[in-house]
Short mmCIF file of N, CA and C in Angstrom, two decimals:
data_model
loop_
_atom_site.label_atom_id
_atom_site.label_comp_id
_atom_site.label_asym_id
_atom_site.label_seq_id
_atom_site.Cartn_x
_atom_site.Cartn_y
_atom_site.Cartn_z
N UNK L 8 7.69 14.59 17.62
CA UNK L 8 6.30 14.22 17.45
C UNK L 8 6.12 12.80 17.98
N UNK L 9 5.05 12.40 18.33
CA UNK L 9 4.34 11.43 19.33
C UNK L 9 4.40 10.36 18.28
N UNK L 10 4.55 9.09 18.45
CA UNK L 10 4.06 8.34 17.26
C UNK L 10 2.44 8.60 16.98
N UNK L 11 1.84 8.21 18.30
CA UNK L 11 -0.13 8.53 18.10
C UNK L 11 -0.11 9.93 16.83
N UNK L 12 0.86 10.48 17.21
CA UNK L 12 0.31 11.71 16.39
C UNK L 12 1.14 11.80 15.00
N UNK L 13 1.86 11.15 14.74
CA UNK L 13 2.56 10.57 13.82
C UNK L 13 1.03 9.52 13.00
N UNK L 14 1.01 8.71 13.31
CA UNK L 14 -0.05 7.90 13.12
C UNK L 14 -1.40 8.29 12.66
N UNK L 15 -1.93 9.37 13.01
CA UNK L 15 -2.83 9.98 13.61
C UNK L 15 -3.19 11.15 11.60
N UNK L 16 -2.11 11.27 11.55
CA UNK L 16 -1.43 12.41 10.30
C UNK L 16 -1.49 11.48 9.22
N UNK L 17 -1.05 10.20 9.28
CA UNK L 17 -0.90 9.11 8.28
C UNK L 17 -2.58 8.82 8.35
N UNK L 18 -3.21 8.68 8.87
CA UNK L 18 -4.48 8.29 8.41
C UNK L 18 -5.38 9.44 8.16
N UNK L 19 -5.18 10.79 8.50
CA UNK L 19 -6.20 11.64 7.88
C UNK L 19 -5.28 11.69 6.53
N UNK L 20 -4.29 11.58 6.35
CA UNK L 20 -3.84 11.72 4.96
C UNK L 20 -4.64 11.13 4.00
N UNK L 21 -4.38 9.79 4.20
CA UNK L 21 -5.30 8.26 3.43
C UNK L 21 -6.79 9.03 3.17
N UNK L 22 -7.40 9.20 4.55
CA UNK L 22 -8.29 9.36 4.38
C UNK L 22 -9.15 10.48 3.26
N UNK L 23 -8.39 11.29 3.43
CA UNK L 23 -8.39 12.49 2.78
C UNK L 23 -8.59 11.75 0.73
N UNK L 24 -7.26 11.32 0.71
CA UNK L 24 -7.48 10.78 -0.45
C UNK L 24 -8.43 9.72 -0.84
N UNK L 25 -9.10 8.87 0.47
CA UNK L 25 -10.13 7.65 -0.16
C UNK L 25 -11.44 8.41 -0.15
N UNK L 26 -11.83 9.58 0.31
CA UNK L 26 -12.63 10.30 0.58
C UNK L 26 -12.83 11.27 -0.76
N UNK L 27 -11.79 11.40 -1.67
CA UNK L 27 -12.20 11.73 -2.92
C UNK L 27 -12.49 10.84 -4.25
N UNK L 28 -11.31 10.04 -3.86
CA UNK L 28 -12.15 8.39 -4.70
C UNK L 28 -12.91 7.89 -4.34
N UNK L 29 -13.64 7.83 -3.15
CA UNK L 29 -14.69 7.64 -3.10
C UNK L 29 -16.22 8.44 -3.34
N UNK L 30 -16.17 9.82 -3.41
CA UNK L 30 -17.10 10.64 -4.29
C UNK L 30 -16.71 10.51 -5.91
N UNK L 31 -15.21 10.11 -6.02
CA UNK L 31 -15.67 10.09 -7.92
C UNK L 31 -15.79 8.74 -7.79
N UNK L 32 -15.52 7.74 -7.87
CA UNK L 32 -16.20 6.13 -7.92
C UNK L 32 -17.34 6.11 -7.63
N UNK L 33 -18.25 6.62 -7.17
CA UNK L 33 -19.37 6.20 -6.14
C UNK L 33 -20.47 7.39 -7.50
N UNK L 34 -20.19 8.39 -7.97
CA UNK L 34 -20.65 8.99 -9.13
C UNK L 34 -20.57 8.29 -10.51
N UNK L 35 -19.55 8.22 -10.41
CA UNK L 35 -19.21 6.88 -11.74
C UNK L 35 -20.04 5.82 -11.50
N UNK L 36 -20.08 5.20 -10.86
CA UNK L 36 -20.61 3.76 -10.68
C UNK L 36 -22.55 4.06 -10.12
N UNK L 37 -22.75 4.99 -10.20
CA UNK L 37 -23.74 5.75 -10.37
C UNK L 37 -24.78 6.14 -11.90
N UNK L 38 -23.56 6.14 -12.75
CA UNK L 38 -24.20 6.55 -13.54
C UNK L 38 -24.45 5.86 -14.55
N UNK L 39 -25.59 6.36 -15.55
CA UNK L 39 -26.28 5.23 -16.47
C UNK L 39 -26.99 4.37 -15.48
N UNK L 40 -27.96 4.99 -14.23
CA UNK L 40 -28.63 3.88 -13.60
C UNK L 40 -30.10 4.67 -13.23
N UNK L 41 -30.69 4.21 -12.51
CA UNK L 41 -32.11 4.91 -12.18
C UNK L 41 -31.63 5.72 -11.43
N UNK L 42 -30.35 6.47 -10.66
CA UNK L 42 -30.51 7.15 -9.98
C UNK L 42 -30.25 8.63 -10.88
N UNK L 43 -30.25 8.56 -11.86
CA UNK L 43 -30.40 9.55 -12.86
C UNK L 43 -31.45 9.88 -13.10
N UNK L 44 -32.32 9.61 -12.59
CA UNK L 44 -33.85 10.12 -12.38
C UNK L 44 -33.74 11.08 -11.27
N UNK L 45 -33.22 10.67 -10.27
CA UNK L 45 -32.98 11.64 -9.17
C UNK L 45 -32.28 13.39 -9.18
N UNK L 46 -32.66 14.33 -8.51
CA UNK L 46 -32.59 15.22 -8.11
C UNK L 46 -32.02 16.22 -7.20
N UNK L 47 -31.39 16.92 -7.15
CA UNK L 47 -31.57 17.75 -6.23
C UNK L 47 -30.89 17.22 -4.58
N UNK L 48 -31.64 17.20 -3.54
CA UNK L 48 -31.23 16.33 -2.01
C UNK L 48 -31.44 15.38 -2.52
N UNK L 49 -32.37 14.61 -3.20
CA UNK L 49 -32.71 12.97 -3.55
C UNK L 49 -31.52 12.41 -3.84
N UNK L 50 -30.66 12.95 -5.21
CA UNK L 50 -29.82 12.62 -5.72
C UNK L 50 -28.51 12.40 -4.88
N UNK L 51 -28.26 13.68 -3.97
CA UNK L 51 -27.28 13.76 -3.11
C UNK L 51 -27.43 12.74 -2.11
N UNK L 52 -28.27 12.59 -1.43
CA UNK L 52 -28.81 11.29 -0.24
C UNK L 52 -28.74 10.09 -0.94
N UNK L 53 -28.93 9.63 -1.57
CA UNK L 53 -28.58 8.02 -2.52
C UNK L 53 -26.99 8.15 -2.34
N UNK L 54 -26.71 9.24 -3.41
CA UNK L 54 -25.01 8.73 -3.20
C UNK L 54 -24.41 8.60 -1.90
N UNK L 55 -25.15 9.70 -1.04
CA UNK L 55 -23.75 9.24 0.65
C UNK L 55 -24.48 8.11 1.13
N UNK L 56 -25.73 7.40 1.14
CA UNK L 56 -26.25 5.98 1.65
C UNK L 56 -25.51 5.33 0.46
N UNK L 57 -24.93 5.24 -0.14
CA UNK L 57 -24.26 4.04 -0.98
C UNK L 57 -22.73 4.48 -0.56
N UNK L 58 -21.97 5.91 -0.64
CA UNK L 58 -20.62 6.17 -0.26
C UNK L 58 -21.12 5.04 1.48
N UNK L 59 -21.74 5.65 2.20
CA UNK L 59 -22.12 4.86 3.74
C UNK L 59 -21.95 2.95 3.67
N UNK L 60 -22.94 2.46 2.53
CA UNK L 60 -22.33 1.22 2.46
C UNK L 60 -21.50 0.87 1.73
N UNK L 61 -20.59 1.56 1.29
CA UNK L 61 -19.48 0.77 0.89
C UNK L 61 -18.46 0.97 1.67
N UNK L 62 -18.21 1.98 2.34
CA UNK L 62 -17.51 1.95 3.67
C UNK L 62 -17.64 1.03 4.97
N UNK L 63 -18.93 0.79 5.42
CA UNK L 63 -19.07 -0.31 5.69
C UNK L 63 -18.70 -1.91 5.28
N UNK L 64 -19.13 -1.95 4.27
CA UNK L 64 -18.72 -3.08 3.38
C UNK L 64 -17.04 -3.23 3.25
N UNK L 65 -16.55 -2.29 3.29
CA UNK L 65 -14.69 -2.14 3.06
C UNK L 65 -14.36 -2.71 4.52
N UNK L 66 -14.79 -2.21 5.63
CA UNK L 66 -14.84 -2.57 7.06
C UNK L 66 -15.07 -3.65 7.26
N UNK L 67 -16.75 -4.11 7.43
CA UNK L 67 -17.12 -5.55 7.76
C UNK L 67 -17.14 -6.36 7.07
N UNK L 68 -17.31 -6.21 5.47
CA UNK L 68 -16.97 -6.93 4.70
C UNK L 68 -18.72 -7.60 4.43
N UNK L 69 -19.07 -8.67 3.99
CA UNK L 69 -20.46 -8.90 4.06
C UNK L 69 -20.99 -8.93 4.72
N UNK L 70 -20.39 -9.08 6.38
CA UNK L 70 -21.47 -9.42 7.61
C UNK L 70 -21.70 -8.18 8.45
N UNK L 71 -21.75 -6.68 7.20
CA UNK L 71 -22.26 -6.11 8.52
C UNK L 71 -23.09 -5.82 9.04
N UNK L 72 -22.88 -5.11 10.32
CA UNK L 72 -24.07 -5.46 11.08
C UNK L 72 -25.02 -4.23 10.42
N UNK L 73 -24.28 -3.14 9.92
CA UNK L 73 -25.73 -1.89 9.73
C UNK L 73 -25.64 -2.00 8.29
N UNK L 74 -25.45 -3.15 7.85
CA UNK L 74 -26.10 -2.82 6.36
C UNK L 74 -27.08 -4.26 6.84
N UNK L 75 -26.86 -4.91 7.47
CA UNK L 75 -27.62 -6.23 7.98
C UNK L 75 -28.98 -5.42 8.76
N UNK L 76 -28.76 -4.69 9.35
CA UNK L 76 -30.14 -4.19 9.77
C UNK L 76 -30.70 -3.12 8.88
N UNK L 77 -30.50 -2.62 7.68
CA UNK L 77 -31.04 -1.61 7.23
C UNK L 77 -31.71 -2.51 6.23
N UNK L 78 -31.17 -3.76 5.63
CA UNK L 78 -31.49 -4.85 4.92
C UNK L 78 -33.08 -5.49 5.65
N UNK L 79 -32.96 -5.55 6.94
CA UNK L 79 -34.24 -6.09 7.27
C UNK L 79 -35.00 -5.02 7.76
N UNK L 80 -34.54 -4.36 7.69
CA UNK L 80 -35.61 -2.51 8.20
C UNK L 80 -35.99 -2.98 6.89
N UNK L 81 -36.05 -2.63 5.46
CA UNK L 81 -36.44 -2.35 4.46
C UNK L 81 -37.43 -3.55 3.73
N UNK L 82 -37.24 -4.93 4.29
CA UNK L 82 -37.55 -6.19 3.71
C UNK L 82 -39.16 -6.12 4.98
N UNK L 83 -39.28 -5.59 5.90
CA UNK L 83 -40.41 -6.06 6.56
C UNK L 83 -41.40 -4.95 6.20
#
């Protein structure tokens, strides 16, 4: 086996696993909040735009750029 593909196996692994801590964290840390008002697609669409920025946020860290523009999409 290739290292790339060696490599390649090691990160869908990870991924695999941050991809379920990240649906139960992201529910947890969810709850007891206003989005318990939510519903249905409503409910589901909040959590992957928050799973979305915190993946981002893990990446760029505070300066990123698409939570930096969704920040001023929403402020004007």
């Amino acid at each position: 086996m290739s290292k790339m593909k060696e490599l390649d196996e090691i990160a869908t692994s990870v991924a695999d696993v941050m991809r379920e801590l990240l649906d139960k964290n992201t529910e947890w840390a969810a709850d007891g909040t206003s989005l318990d008002t939510l519903e249905g697609d409503e409910y589901y669409e909040a959590i992957n735009y928050i799973k979305m920025l915190a993946i981002n946020k893990l990446y760029w860290g505070d300066n990123s750029p698409v939570i930096n523009s969704l920040q001023n999409k929403h402020e004007s």
